[in-house]
PDB file of C-alpha atoms in Angstrom:
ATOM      1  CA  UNK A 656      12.862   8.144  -2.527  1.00 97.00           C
ATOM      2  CA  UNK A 657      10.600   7.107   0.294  1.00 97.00           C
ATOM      3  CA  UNK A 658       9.331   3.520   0.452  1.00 98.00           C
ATOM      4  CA  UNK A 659       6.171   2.943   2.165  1.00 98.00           C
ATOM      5  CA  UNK A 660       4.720  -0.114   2.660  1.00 97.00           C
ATOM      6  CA  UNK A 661       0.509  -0.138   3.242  1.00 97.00           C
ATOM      7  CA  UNK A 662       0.180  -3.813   5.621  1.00 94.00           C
ATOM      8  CA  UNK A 663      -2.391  -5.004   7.007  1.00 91.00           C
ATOM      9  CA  UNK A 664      -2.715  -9.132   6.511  1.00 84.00           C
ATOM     10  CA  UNK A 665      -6.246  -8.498   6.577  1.00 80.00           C
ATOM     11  CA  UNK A 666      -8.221  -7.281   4.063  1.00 81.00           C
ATOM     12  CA  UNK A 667     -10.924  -4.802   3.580  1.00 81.00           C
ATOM     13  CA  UNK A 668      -9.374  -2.300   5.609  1.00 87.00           C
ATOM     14  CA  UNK A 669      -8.595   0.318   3.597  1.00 87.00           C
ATOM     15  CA  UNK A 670      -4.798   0.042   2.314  1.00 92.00           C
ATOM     16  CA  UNK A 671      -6.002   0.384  -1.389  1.00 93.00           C
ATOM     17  CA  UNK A 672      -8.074   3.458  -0.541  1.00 92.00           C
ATOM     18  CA  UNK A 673      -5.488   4.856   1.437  1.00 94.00           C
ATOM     19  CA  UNK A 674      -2.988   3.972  -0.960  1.00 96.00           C
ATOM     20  CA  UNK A 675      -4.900   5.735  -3.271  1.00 95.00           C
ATOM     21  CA  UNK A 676      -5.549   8.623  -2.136  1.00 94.00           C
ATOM     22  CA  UNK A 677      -2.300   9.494  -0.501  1.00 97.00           C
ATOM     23  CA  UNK A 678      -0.898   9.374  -3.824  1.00 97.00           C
ATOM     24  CA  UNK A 679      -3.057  12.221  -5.197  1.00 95.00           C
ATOM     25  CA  UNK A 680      -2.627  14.160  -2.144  1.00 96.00           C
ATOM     26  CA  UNK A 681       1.438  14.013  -3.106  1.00 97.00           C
ATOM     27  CA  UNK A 682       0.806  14.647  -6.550  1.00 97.00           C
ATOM     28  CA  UNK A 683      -1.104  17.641  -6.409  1.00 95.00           C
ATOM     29  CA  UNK A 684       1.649  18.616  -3.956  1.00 96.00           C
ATOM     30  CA  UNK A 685       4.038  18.886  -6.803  1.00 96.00           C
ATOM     31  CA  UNK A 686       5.679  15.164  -6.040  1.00 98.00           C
ATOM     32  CA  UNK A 687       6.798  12.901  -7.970  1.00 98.00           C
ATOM     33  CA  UNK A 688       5.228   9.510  -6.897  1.00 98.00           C
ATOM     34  CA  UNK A 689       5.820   6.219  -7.733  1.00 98.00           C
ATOM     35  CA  UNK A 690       2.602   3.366  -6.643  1.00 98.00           C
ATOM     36  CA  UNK A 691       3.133   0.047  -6.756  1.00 98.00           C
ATOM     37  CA  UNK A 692       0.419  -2.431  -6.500  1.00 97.00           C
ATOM     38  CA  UNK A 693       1.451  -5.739  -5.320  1.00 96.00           C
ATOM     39  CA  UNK A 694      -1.883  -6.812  -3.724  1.00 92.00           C
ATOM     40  CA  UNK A 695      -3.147  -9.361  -6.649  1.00 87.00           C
ATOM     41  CA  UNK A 696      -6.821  -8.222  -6.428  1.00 90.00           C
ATOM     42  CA  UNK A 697      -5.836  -4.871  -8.378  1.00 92.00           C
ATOM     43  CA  UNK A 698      -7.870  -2.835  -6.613  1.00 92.00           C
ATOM     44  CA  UNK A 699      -5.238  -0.037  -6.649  1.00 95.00           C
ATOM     45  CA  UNK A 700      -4.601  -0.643 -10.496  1.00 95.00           C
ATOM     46  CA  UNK A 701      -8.383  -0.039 -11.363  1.00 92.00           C
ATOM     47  CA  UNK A 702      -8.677   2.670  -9.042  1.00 92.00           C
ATOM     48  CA  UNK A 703      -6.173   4.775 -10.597  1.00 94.00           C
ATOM     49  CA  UNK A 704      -8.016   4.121 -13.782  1.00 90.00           C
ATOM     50  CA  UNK A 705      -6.867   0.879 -15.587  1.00 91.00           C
ATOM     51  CA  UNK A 706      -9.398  -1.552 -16.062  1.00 84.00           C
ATOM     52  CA  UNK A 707      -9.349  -5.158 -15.536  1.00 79.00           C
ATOM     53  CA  UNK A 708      -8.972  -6.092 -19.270  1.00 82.00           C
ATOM     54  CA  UNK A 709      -5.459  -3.864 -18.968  1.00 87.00           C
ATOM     55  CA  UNK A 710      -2.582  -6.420 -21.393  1.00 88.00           C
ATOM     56  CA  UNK A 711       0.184  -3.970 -20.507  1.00 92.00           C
ATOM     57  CA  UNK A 712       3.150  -5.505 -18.705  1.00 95.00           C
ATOM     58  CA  UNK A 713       3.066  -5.764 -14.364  1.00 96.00           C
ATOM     59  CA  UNK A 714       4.458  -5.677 -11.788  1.00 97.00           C
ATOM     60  CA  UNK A 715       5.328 -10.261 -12.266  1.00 96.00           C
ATOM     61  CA  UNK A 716       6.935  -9.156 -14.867  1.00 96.00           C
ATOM     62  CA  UNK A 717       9.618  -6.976 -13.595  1.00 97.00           C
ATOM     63  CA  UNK A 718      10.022  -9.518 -10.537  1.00 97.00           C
ATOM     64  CA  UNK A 719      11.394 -11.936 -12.563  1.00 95.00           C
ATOM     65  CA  UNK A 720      15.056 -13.288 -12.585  1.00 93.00           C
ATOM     66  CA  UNK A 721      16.855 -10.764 -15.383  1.00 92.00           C
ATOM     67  CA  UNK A 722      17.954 -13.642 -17.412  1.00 92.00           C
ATOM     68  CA  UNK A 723      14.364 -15.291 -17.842  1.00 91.00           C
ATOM     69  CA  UNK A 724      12.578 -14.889 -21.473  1.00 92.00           C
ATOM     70  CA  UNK A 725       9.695 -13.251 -19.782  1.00 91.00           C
ATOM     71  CA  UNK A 726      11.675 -10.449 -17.683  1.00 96.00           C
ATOM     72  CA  UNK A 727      11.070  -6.914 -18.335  1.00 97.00           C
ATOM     73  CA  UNK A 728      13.036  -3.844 -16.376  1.00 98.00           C
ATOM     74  CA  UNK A 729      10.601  -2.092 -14.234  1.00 98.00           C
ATOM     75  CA  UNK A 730      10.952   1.085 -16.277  1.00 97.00           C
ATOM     76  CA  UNK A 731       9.321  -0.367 -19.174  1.00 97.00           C
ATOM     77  CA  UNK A 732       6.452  -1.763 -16.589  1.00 97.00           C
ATOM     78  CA  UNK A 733       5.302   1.832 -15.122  1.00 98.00           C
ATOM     79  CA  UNK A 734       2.428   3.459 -16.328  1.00 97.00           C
ATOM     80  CA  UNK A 735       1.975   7.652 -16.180  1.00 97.00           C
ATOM     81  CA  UNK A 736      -1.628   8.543 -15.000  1.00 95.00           C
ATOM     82  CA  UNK A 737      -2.517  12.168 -16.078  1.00 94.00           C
ATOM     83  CA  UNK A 738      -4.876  13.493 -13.740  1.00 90.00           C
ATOM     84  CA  UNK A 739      -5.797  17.502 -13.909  1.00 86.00           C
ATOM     85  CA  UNK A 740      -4.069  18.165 -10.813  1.00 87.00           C
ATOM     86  CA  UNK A 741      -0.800  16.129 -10.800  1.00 93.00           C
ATOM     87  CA  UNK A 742       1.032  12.855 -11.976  1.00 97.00           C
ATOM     88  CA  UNK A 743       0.917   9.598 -10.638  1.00 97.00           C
ATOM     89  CA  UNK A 744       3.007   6.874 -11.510  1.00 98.00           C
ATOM     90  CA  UNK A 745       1.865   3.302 -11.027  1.00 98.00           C
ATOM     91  CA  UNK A 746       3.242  -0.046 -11.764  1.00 98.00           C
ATOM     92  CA  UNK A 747      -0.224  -1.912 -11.755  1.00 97.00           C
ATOM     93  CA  UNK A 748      -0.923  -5.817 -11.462  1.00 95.00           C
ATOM     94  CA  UNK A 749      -3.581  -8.052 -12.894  1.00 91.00           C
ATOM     95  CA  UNK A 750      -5.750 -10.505 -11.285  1.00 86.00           C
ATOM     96  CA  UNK A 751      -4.329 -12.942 -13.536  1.00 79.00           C
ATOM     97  CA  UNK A 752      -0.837 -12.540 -12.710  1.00 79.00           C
ATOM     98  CA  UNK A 753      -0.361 -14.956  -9.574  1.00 82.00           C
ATOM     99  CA  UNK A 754       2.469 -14.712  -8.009  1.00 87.00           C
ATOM    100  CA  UNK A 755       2.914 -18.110  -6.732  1.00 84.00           C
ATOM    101  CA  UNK A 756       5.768 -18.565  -9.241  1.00 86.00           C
ATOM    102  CA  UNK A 757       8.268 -16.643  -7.870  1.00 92.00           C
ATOM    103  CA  UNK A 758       8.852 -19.069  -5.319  1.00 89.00           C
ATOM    104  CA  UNK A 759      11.174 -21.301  -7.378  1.00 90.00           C
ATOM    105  CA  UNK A 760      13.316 -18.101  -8.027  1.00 92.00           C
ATOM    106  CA  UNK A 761      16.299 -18.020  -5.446  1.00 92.00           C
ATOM    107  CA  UNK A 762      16.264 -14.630  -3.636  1.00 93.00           C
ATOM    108  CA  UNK A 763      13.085 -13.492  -5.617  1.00 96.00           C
ATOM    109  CA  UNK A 764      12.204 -11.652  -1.840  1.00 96.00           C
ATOM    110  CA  UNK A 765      15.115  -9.050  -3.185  1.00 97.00           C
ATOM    111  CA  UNK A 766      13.915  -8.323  -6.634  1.00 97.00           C
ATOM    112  CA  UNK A 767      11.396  -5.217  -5.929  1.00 98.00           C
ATOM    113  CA  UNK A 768      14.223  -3.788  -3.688  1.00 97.00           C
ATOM    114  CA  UNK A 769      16.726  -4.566  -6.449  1.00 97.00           C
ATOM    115  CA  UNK A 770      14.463  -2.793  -9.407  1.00 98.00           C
ATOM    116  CA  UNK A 771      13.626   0.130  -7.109  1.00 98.00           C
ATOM    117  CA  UNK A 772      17.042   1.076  -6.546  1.00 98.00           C
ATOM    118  CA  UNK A 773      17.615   1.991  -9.947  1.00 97.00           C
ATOM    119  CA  UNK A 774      14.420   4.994  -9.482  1.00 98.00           C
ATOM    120  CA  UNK A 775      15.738   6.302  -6.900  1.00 96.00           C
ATOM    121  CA  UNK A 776      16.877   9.792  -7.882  1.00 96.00           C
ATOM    122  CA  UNK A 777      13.189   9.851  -9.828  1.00 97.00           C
ATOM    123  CA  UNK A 778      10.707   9.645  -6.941  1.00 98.00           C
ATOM    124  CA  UNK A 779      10.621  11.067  -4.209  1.00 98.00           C
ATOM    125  CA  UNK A 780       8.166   8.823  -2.783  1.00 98.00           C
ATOM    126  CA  UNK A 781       6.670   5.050  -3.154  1.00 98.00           C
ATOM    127  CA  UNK A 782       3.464   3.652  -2.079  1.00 98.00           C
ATOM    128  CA  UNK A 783       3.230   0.111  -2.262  1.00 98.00           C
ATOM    129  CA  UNK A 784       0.023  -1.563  -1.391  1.00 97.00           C
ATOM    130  CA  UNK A 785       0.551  -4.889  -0.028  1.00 94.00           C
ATOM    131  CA  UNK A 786      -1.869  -7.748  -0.063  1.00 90.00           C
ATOM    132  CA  UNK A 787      -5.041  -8.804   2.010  1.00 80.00           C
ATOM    133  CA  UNK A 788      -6.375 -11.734   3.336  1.00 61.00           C
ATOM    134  CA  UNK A 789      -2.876 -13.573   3.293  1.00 59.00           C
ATOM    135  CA  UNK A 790       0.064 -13.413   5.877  1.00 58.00           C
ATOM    136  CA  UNK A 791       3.766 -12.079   4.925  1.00 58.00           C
ATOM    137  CA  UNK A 792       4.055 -15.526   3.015  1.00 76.00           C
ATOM    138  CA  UNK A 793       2.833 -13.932  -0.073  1.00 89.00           C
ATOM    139  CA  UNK A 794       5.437 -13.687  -2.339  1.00 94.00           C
ATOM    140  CA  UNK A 795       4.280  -9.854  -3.494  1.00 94.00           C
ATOM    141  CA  UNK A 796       4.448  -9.403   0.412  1.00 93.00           C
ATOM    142  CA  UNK A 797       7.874 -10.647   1.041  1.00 94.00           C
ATOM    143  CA  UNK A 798       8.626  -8.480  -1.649  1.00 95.00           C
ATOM    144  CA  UNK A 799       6.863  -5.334  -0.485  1.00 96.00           C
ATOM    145  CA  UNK A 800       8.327  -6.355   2.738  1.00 95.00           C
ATOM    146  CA  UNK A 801      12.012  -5.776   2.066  1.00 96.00           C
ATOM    147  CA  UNK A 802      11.943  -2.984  -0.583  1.00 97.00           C
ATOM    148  CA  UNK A 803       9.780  -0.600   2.096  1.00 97.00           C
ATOM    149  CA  UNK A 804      11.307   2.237   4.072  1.00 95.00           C
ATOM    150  CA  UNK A 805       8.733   2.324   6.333  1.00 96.00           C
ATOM    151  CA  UNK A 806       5.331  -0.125   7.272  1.00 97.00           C
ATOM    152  CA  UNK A 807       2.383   1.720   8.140  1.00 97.00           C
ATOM    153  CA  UNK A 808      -0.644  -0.257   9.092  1.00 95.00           C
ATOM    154  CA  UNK A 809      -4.286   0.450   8.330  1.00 94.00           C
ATOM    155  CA  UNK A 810      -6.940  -0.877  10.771  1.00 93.00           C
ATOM    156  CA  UNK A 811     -10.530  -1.057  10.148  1.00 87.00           C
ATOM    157  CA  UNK A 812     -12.404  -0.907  13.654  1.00 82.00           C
ATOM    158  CA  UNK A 813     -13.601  -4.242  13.945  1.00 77.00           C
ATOM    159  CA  UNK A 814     -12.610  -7.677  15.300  1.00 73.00           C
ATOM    160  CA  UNK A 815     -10.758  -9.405  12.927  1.00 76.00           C
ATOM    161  CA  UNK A 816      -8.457  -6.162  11.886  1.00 75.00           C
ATOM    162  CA  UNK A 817      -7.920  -5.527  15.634  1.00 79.00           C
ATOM    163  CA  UNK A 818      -6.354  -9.432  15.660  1.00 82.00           C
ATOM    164  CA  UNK A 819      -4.385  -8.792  12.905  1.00 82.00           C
ATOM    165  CA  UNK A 820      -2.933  -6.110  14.952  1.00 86.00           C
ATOM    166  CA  UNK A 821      -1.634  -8.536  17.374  1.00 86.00           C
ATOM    167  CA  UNK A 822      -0.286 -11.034  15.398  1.00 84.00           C
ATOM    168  CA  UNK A 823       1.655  -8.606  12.610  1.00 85.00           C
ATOM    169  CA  UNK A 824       4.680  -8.383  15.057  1.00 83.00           C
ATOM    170  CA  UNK A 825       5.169 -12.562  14.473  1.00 83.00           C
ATOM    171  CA  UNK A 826       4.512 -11.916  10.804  1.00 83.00           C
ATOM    172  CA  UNK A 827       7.201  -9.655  10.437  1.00 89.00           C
ATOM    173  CA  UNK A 828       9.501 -11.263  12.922  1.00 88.00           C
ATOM    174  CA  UNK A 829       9.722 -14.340   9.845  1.00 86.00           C
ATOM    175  CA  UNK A 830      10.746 -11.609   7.591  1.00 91.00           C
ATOM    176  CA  UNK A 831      13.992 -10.775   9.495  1.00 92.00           C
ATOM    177  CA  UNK A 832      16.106 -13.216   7.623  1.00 92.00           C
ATOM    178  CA  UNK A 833      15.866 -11.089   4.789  1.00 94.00           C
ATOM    179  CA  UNK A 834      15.582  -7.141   6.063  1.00 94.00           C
ATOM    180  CA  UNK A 835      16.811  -6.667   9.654  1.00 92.00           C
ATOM    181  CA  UNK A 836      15.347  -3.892  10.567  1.00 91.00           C
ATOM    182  CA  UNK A 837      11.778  -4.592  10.207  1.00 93.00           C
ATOM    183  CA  UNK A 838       8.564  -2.815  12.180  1.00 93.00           C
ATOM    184  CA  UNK A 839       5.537  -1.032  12.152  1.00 95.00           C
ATOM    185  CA  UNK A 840       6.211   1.934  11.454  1.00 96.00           C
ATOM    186  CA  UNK A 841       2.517   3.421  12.362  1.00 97.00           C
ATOM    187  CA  UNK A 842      -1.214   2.818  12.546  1.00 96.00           C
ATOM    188  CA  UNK A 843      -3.971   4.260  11.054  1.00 96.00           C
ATOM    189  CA  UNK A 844      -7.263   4.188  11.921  1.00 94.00           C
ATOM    190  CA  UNK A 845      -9.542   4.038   9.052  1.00 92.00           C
ATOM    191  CA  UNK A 846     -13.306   4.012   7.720  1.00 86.00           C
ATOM    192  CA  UNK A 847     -14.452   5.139  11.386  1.00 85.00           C
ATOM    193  CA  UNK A 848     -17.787   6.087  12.246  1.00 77.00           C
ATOM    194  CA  UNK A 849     -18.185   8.712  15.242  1.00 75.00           C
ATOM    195  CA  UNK A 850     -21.799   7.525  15.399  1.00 79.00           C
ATOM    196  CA  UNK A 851     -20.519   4.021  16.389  1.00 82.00           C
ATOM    197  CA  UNK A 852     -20.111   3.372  20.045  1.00 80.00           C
ATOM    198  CA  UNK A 853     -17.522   0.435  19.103  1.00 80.00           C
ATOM    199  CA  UNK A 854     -15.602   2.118  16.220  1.00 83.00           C
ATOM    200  CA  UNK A 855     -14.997   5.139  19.323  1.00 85.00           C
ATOM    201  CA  UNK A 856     -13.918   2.156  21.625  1.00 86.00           C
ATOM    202  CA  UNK A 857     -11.704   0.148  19.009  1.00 86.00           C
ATOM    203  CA  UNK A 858      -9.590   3.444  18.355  1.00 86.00           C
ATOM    204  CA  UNK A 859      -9.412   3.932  21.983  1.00 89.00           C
ATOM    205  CA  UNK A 860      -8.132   0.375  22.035  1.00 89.00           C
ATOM    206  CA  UNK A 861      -5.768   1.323  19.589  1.00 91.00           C
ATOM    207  CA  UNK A 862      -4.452   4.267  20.653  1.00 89.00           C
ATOM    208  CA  UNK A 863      -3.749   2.117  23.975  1.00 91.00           C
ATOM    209  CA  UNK A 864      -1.846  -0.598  22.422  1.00 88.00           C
ATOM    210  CA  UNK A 865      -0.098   2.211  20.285  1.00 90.00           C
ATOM    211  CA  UNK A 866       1.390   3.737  23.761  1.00 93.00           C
ATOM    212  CA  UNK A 867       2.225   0.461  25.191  1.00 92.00           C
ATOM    213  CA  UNK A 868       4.424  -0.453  22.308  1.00 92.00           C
ATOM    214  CA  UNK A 869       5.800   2.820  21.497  1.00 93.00           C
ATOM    215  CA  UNK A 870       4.017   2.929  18.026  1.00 95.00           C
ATOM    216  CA  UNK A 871       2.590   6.360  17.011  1.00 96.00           C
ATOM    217  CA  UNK A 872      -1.622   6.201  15.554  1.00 96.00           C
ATOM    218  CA  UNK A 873      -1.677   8.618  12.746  1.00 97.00           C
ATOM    219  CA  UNK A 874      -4.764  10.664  11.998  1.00 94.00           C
ATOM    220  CA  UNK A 875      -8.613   9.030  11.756  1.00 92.00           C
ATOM    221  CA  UNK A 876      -9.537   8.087   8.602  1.00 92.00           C
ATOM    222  CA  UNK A 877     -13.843   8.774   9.213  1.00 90.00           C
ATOM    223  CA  UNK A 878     -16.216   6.585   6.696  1.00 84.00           C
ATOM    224  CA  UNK A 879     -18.083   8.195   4.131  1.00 73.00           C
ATOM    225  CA  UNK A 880     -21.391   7.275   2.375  1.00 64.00           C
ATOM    226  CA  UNK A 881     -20.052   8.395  -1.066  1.00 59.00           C
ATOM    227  CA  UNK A 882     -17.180   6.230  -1.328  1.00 64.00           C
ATOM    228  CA  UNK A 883     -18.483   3.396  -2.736  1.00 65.00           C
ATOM    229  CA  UNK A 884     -19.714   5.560  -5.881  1.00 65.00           C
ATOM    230  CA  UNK A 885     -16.336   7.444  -6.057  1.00 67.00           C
ATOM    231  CA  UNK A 886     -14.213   3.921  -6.140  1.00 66.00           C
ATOM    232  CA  UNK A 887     -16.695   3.311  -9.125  1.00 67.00           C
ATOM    233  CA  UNK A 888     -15.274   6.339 -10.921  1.00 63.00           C
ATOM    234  CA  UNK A 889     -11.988   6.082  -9.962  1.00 69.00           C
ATOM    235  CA  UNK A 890     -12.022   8.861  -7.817  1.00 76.00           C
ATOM    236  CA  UNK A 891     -10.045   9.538  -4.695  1.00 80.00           C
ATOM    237  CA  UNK A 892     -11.885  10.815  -1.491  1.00 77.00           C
ATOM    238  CA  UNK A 893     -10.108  14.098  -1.273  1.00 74.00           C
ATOM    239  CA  UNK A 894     -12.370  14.883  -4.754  1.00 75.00           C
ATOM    240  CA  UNK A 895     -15.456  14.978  -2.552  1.00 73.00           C
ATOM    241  CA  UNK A 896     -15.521  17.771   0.305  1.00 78.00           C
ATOM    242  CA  UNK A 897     -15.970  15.697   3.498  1.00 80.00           C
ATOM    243  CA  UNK A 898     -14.250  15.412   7.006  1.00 83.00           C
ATOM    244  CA  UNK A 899     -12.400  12.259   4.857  1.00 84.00           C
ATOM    245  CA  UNK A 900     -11.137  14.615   2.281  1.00 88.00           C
ATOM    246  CA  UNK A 901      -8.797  16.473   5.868  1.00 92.00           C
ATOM    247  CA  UNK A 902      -8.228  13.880   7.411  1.00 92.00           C
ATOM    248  CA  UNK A 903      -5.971  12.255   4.090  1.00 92.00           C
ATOM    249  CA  UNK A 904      -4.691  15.713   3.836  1.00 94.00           C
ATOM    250  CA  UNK A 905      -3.420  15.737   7.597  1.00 96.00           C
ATOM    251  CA  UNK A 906      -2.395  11.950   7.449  1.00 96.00           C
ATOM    252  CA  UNK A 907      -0.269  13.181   4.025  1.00 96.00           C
ATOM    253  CA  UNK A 908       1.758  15.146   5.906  1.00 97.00           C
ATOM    254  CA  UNK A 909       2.366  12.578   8.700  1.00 97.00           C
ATOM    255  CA  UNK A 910       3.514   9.743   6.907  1.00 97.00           C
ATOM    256  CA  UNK A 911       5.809  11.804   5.245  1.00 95.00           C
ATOM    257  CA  UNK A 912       7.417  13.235   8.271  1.00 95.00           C
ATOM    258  CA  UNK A 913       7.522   9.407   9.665  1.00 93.00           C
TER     259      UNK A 913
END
């Protein structure tokens, strides 16, 4: 199984949607895929169909030490999404499920890595969408962090996504006390607009930066109009014919090869 971690410290640029719909493409694929979302605004949890008022178990609860009351084996945490053309499976969050806790736990940074291991002939690949707006301090993160195989970044073509470009490499170099081998993996470019003189500019920028540190820029993700109304209905892009719906397809089959 394939772990891939969706980072970006800042949020709003995509690593839900991208999460998303990089799990359908694999599904209708014939894959058997494994999402977890350990960003605590649930965004991938409602967008593969779960509302907010979901009372099933979460991803806290398979995080915690195996001797506490309140532990349950991640098995009994993941939830099968039917969809017409393939299977997802997702271990969801709630809103209401901080993860501030896990901090008194010694070694709690292991515990996703430690449940994982036991799916690994299951899967044979694992999103996990990390959180936004918060640096690799975030417990979930640290988590995400050291169970990944592989940390692909998703960039939104403004400012403040561009500077959390720059910093990631100090975020992760923290994390080294617990996974050695820790880097960014890849970039992607998302929610682009080839109308937008700056959005062309930024991915220019990007592509740059990519050279000079030897870090490969995977396909453009372009922005489309309809994607607020398909997050709505818990749709993925690559329902709705667009440039969007090729370029997931195409980015699909790089991350995998990654």
């Amino acid at each position: 199984m394939k772990k891939i971690a969706l980072y970006n410290r800042k949020g709003g640029v995509g690593k839900s949607t991208t999460t998303i719909n990089l799990a359908h493409v694999y599904a209708r694929q014939g894959l058997r895929v494994l999402v977890i979302d350990a960003d605590d605004q649930a965004s991938t949890t409602n967008g593969l169909g779960l509302t907010d008022d979901y009372d099933g178990k979460v991803l806290l609860d398979c995080l915690m030490e195996e001797h506490d009351p309140f532990y349950v084996p991640i098995e009994q945490v993941i939830v099968t999404c039917e969809y017409e053309n393939g299977t997802i499976h997702l271990v969801p969050t709630r809103r209401s499920a901080s993860p501030t806790g896990l901090t008194s736990q010694l070694g709690y940074e292991y515990r996703l890595s430690e449940e994982l291991a036991r799916l690994e002939e299951f899967f044979d690949i694992c999103l996990i969408d990390c959180p936004g707006s918060t640096s690799a301090l975030n417990p979930y993160a640290r988590c995400a962090l050291v169970a990944q195989d592989r940390i692909i970044m998703p960039v939104q073509m403004q400012k403040f996504s561009m500077d959390a470009v720059y910093t990631a490499p100090e975020e992760l170099e923290e994390m080294k006390r617990y996974k050695a081998d820790i880097h960014i993996a890849a970039f992607i470019p998302t929610m682009v607009s080839a109308r937008s003189k700056g959005d062309v500019t930024t991915v220019e920028e990007l592509n740059e930066l990519g050279q000079e540190v030897g870090i490969p820029v995977l396909t453009t993700i372009p922005y489309i109009l309809k994607i607020q109304s398909l997050q709505r209905e818990s749709r993925p892009v690559i329902d709705h014919k667009s440039p969007a719906t090729d370029a997931y397809l195409q980015l699909a089959e790089e991350v995998r090869a990654l």
